[in-house]
CSV table of C-alpha atoms in Angstrom, one decimal:
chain,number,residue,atom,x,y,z
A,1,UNK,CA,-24.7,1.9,28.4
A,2,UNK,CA,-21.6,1.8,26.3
A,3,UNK,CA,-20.6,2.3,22.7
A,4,UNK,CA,-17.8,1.0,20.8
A,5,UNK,CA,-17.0,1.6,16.9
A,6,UNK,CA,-14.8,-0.9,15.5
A,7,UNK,CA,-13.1,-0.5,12.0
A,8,UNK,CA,-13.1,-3.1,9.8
A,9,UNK,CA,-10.7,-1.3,6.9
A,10,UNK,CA,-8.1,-3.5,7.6
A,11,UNK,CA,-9.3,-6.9,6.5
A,12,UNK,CA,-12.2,-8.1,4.2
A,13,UNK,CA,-15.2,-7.3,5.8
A,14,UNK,CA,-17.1,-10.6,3.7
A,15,UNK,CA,-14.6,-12.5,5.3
A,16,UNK,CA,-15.7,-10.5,8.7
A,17,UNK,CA,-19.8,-10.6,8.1
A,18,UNK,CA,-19.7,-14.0,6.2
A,19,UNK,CA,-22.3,-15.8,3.5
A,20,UNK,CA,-25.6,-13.7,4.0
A,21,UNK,CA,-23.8,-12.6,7.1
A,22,UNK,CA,-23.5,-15.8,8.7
A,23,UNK,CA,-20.7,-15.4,11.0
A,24,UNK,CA,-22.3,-11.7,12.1
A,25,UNK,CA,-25.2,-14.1,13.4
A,26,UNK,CA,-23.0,-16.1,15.4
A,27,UNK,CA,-21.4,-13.1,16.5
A,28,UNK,CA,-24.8,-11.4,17.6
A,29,UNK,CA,-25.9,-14.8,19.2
A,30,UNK,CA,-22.5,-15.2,21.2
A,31,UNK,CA,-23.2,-11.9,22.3
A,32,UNK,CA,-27.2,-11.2,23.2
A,33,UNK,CA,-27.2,-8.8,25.8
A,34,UNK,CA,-25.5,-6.7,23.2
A,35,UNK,CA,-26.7,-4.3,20.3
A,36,UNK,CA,-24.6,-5.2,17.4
A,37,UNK,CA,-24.9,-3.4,14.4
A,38,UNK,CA,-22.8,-3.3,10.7
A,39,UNK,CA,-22.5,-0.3,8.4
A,40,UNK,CA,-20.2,-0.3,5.7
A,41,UNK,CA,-16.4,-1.5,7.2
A,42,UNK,CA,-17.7,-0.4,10.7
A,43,UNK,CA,-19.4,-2.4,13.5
A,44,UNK,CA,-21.6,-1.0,16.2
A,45,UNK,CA,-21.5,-1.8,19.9
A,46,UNK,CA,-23.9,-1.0,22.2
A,47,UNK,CA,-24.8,-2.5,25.6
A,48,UNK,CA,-23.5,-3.0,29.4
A,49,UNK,CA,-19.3,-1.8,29.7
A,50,UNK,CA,-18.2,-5.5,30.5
A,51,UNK,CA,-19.8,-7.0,27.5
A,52,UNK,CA,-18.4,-4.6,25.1
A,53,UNK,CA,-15.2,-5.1,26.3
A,54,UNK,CA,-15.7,-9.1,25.7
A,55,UNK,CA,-17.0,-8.4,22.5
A,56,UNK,CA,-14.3,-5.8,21.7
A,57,UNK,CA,-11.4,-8.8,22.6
A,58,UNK,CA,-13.0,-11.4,20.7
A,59,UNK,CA,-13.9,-8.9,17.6
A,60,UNK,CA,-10.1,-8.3,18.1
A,61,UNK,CA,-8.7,-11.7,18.0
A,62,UNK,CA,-10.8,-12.1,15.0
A,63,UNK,CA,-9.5,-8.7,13.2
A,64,UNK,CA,-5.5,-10.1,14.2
A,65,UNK,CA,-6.2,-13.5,12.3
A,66,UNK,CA,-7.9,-12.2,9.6
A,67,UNK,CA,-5.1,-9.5,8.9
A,68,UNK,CA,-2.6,-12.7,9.3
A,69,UNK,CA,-4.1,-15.0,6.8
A,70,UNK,CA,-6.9,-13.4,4.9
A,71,UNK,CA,-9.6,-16.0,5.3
A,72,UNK,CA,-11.4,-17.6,8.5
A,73,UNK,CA,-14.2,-20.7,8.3
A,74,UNK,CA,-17.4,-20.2,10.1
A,75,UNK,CA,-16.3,-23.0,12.1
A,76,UNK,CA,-13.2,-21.5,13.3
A,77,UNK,CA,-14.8,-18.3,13.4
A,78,UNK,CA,-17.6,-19.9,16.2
A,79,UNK,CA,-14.1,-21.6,18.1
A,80,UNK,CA,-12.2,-18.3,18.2
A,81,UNK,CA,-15.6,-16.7,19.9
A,82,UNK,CA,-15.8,-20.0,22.5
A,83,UNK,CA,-12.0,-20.5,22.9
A,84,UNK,CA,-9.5,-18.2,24.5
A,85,UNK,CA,-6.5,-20.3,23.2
A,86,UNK,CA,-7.9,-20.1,19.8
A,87,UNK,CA,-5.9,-17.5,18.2
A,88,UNK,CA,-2.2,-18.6,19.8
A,89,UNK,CA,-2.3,-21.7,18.5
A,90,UNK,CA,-2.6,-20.9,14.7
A,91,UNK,CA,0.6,-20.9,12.7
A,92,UNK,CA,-0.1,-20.0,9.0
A,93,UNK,CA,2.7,-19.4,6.5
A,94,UNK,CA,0.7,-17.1,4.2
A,95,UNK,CA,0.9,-14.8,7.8
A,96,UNK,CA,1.7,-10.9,6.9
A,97,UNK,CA,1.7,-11.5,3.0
A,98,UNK,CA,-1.9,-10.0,2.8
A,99,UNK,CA,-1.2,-6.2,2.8
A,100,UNK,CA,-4.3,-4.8,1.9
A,101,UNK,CA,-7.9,-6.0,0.8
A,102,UNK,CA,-9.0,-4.2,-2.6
A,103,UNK,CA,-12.9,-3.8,-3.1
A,104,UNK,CA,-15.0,-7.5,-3.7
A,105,UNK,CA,-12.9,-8.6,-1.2
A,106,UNK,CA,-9.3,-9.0,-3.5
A,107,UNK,CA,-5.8,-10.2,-1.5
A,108,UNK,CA,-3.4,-7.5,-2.6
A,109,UNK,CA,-0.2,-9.3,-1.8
A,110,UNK,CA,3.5,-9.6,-2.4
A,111,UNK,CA,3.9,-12.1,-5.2
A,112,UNK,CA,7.7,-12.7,-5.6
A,113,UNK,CA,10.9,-13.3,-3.4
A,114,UNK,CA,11.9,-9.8,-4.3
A,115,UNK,CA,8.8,-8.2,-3.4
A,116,UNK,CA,7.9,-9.7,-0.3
A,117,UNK,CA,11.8,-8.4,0.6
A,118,UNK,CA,10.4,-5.4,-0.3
A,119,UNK,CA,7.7,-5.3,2.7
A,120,UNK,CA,10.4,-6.5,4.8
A,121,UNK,CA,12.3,-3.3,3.8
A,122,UNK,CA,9.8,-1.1,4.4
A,123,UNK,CA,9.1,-2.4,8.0
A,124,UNK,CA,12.5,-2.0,9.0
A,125,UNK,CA,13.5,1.2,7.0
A,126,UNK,CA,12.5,5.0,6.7
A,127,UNK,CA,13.2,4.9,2.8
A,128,UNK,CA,14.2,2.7,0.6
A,129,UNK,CA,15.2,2.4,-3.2
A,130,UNK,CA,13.3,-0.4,-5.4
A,131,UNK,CA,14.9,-0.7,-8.6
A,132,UNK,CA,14.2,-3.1,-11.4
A,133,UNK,CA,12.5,-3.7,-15.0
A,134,UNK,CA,8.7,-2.8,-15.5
A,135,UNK,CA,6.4,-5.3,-14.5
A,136,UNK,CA,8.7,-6.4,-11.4
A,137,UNK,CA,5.6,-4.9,-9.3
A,138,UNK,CA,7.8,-2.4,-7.5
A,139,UNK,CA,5.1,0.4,-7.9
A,140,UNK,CA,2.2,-1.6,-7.3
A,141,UNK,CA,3.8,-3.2,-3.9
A,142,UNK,CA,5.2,0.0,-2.8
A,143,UNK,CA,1.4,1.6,-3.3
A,144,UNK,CA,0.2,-1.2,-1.4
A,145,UNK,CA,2.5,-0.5,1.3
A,146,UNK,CA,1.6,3.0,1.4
A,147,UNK,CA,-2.8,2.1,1.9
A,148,UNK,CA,-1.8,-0.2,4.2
A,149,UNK,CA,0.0,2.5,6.3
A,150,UNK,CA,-2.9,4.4,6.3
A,151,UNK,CA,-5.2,2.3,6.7
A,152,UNK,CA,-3.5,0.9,9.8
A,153,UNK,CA,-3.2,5.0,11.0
A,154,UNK,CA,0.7,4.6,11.0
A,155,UNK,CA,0.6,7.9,9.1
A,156,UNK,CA,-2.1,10.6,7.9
A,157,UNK,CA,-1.4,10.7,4.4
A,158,UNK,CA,-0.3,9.0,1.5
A,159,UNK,CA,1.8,11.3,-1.0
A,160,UNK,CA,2.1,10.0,-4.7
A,161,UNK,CA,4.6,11.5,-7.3
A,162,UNK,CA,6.7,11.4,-10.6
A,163,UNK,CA,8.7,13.5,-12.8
A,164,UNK,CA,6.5,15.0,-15.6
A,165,UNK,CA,9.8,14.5,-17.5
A,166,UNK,CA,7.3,14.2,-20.9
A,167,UNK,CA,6.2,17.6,-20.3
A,168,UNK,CA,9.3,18.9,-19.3
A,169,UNK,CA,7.6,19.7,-15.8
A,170,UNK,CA,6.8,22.7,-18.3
A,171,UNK,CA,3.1,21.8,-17.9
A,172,UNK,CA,1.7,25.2,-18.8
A,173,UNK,CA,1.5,25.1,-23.0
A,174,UNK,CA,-0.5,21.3,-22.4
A,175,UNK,CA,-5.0,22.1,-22.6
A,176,UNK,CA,-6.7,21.7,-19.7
A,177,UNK,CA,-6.8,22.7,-16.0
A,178,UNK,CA,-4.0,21.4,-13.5
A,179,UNK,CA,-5.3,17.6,-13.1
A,180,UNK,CA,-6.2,17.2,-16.8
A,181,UNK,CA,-2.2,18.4,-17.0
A,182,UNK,CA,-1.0,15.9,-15.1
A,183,UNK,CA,-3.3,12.6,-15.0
A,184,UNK,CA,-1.9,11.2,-18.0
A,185,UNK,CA,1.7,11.0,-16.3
A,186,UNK,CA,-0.2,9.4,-12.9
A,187,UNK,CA,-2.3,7.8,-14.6
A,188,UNK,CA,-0.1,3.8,-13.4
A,189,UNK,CA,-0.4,5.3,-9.8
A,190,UNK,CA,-4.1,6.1,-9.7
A,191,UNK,CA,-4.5,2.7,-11.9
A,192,UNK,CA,-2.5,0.7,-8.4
A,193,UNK,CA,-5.3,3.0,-6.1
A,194,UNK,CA,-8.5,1.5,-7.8
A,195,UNK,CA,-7.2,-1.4,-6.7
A,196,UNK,CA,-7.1,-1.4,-3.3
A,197,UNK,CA,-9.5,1.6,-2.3
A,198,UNK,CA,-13.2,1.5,-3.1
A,199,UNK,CA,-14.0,3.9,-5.8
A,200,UNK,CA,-16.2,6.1,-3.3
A,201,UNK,CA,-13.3,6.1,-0.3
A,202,UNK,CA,-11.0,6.7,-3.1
A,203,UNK,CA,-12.6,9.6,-4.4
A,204,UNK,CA,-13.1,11.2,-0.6
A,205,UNK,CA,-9.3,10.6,0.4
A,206,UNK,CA,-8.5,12.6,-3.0
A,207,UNK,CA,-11.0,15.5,-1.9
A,208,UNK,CA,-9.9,15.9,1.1
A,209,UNK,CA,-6.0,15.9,0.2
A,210,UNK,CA,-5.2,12.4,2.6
A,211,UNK,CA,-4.6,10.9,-1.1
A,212,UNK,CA,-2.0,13.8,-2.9
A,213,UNK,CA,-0.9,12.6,-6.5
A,214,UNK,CA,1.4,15.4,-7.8
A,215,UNK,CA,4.6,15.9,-10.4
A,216,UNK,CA,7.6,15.8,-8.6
A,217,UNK,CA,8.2,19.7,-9.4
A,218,UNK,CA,5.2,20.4,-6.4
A,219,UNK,CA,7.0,18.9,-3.9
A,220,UNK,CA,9.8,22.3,-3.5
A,221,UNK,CA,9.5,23.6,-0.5
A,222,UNK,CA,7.1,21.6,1.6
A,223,UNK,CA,8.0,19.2,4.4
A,224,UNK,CA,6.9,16.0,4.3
A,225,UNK,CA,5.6,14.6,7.3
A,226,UNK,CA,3.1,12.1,8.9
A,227,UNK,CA,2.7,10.5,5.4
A,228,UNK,CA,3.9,7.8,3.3
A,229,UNK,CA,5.2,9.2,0.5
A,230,UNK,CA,6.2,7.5,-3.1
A,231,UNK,CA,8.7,8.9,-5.7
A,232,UNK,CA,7.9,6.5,-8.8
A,233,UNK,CA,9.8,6.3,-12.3
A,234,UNK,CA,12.5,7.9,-9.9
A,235,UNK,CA,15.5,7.2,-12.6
A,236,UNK,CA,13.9,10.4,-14.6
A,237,UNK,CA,14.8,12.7,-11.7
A,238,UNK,CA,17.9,14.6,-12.2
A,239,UNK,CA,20.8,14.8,-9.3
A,240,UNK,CA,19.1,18.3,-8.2
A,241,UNK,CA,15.3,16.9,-7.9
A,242,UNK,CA,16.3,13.8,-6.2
A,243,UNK,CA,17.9,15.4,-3.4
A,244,UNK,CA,15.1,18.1,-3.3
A,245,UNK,CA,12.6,15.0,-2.9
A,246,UNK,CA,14.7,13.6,-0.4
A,247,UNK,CA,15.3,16.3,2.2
A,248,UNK,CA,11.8,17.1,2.3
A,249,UNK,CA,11.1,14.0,3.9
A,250,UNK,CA,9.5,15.2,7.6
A,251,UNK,CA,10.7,13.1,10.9
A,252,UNK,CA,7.6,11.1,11.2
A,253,UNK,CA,7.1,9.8,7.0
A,254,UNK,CA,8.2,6.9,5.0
A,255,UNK,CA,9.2,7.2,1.6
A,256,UNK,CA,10.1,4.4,-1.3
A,257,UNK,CA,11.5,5.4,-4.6
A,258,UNK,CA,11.2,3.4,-7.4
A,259,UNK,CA,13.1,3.2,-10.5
A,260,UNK,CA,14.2,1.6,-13.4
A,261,UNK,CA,17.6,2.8,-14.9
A,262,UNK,CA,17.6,1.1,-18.5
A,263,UNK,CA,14.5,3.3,-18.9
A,264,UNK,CA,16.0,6.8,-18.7
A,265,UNK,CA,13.7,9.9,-20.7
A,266,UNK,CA,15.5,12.9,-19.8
A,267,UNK,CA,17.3,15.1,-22.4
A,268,UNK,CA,20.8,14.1,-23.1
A,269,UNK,CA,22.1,17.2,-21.6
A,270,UNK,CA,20.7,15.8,-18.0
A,271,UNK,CA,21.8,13.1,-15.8
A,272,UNK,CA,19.6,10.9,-13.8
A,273,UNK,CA,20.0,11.5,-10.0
A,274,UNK,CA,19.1,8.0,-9.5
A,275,UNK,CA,22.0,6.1,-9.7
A,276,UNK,CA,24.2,8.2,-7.6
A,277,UNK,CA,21.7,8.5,-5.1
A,278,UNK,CA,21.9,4.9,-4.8
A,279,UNK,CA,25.4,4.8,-4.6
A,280,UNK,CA,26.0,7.1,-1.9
A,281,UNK,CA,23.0,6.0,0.0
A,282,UNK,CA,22.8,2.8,0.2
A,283,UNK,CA,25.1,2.0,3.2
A,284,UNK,CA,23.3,5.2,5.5
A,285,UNK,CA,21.4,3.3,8.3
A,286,UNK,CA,17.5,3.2,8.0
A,287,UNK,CA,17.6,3.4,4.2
A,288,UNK,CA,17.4,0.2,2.3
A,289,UNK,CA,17.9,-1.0,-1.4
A,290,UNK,CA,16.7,-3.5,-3.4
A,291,UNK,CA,16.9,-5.0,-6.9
A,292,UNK,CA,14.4,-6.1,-8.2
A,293,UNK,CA,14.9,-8.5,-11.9
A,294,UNK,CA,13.3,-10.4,-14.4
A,295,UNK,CA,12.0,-13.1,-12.1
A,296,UNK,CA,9.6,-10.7,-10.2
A,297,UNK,CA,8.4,-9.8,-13.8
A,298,UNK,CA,4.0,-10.1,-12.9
A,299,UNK,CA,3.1,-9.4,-16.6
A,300,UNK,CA,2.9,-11.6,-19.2
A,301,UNK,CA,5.0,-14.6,-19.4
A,302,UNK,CA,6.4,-12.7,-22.9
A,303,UNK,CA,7.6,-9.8,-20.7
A,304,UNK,CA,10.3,-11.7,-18.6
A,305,UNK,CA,12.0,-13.1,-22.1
A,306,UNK,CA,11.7,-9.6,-23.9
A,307,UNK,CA,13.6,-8.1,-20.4
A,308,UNK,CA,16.6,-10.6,-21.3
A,309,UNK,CA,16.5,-10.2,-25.2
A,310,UNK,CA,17.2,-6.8,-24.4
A,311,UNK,CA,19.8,-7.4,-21.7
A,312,UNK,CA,21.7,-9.5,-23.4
A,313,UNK,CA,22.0,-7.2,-27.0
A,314,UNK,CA,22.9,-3.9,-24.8
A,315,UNK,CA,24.8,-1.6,-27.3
């Protein structure tokens, strides 16, 4: 007798289980000699070795085409389980655009050129810069990226931060203990989470420190490794922060920063480390850049047209 656990956190597990877990029927009745059971985004296995190793191929093929295009028919679902050939044949151009599936079963995908340049970015490259108006979905995609990573177990951790610049990073005179400090200035990067984690996954990666949202002041010292980390609202780091967030970066972690550099807070006294980081950076091999504009705007239609009213009457 032989167990297998097989994780279903990559894909949709309705589109897995089906209607009233129709395709889990045909699953079970492809596969008789086997104990078959379903708990949550897991499936059971239990029976003779060579059956679960059937099972665990076909399950698998299933899992690949799933992560590819997002949905599967019952139909095809019963084919790929009778057909070898199946799952070479299918060529789908909505293949990789899924990155993650948010709870009731919603596509988080890139929406734009831009973005889906982005993903391509981040496959190929340690860091990158993504920088471009609000709303271009830079942080959203970037977050995306970053559950996907984990839930794939390319990394162990997923790292969150911003500049506090609001507070100064001088968080001690504000009420409250350390999160009720800091929330409101995460609040757009724990918004992007409840999106794509269940609220009960979400609140046990947060426990247990695999989900770290902290102001870019925390980050001194520490190295950085095994985890996909995310510097957000980047352009209100100065020179000094940026390259401290940088150079913590471990061998094994994947960083994004994001930015926006007509939205600047910092004092007048302080220069944004964004730009020059950028600059000089840009060309290294392994990090990439990207600019993001108006047409990867997501918001409302109003938002593209009040991004070039203001680009066009810069003092």
């Amino acid at each position: 007798m032989t167990e297998s656990i097989i994780s279903l956190d990559s894909i949709n597990p309705i589109e897995f289980f089906g209607v009233n877990n129709g395709k889990l029927d045909l699953l079970k009745k492809k596969f008789p000699l086997l104990k078959i059971l379903s708990r949550g985004t897991q499936l059971k296995l239990s029976g003779a070795p060579e059956e679960v190793t059937i099972a665990q191929e076909k399950i698998g093929q299933i899992i690949s085409y799933l992560e590819r295009n997002g949905n599967l028919s019952e139909n095809y679902f019963e084919q790929i389980l009778g057909d070898e050939e199946k799952v070479d044949n299918f060529k789908d151009r909505n293949a990789n655009e899924i990155l993650v599936f948010g709870p009731n079963g919603r596509n988080v995908k890139a929406r734009t050129a831009n973005q889906k340049k982005m993903v391509s970015l981040a496959d190929k490259n340690d860091i990158i810069f993504a920088i471009g108006p609000a709303g271009t979905g830079k942080t959203y995609t970037a977050v995306a990226l970053a559950v996907r990573a984990l839930k794939n177990k390319a990394v162990r951790k997923i790292i969150l931060t911003r500049p506090a610049v609001e507070a100064g990073e001088n968080l001690g005179f504000l009420p409250g203990d350390l999160k009720e400090k800091i929330d409101p200035y995460l609040r757009p990067l724990y918004d992007a989470l409840d999106d794509m984690i269940p609220a009960d996954k979400l609140s046990y990666f947060m426990t247990n420190r695999v989900i770290e949202i902290a102001p870019l002041a925390y980050m001194r010292g520490r190295t950085l490794d095994n985890a996909f980390i995310i510097l957000d609202e980047a352009q209100n780091a100065t020179e000094l922060q940026l390259k401290m967030f940088l150079t913590r970066i471990g061998a094994s972690a994947k960083a994004i920063i994001t930015g926006d550099l007509t939205q600047i807070d910092l004092p007048k006294n302080q220069k944004s480390g964004l730009e020059k980081a950028t600059r000089i950076l840009k060309n290294i091999d392994g990090i990439g850049y990207l600019q993001l504009d108006e047409e990867d705007v997501v918001r409302h239609r109003l938002v593209k047209a009040i991004i070039r009213a203001y680009d066009a009457n810069k003092e």
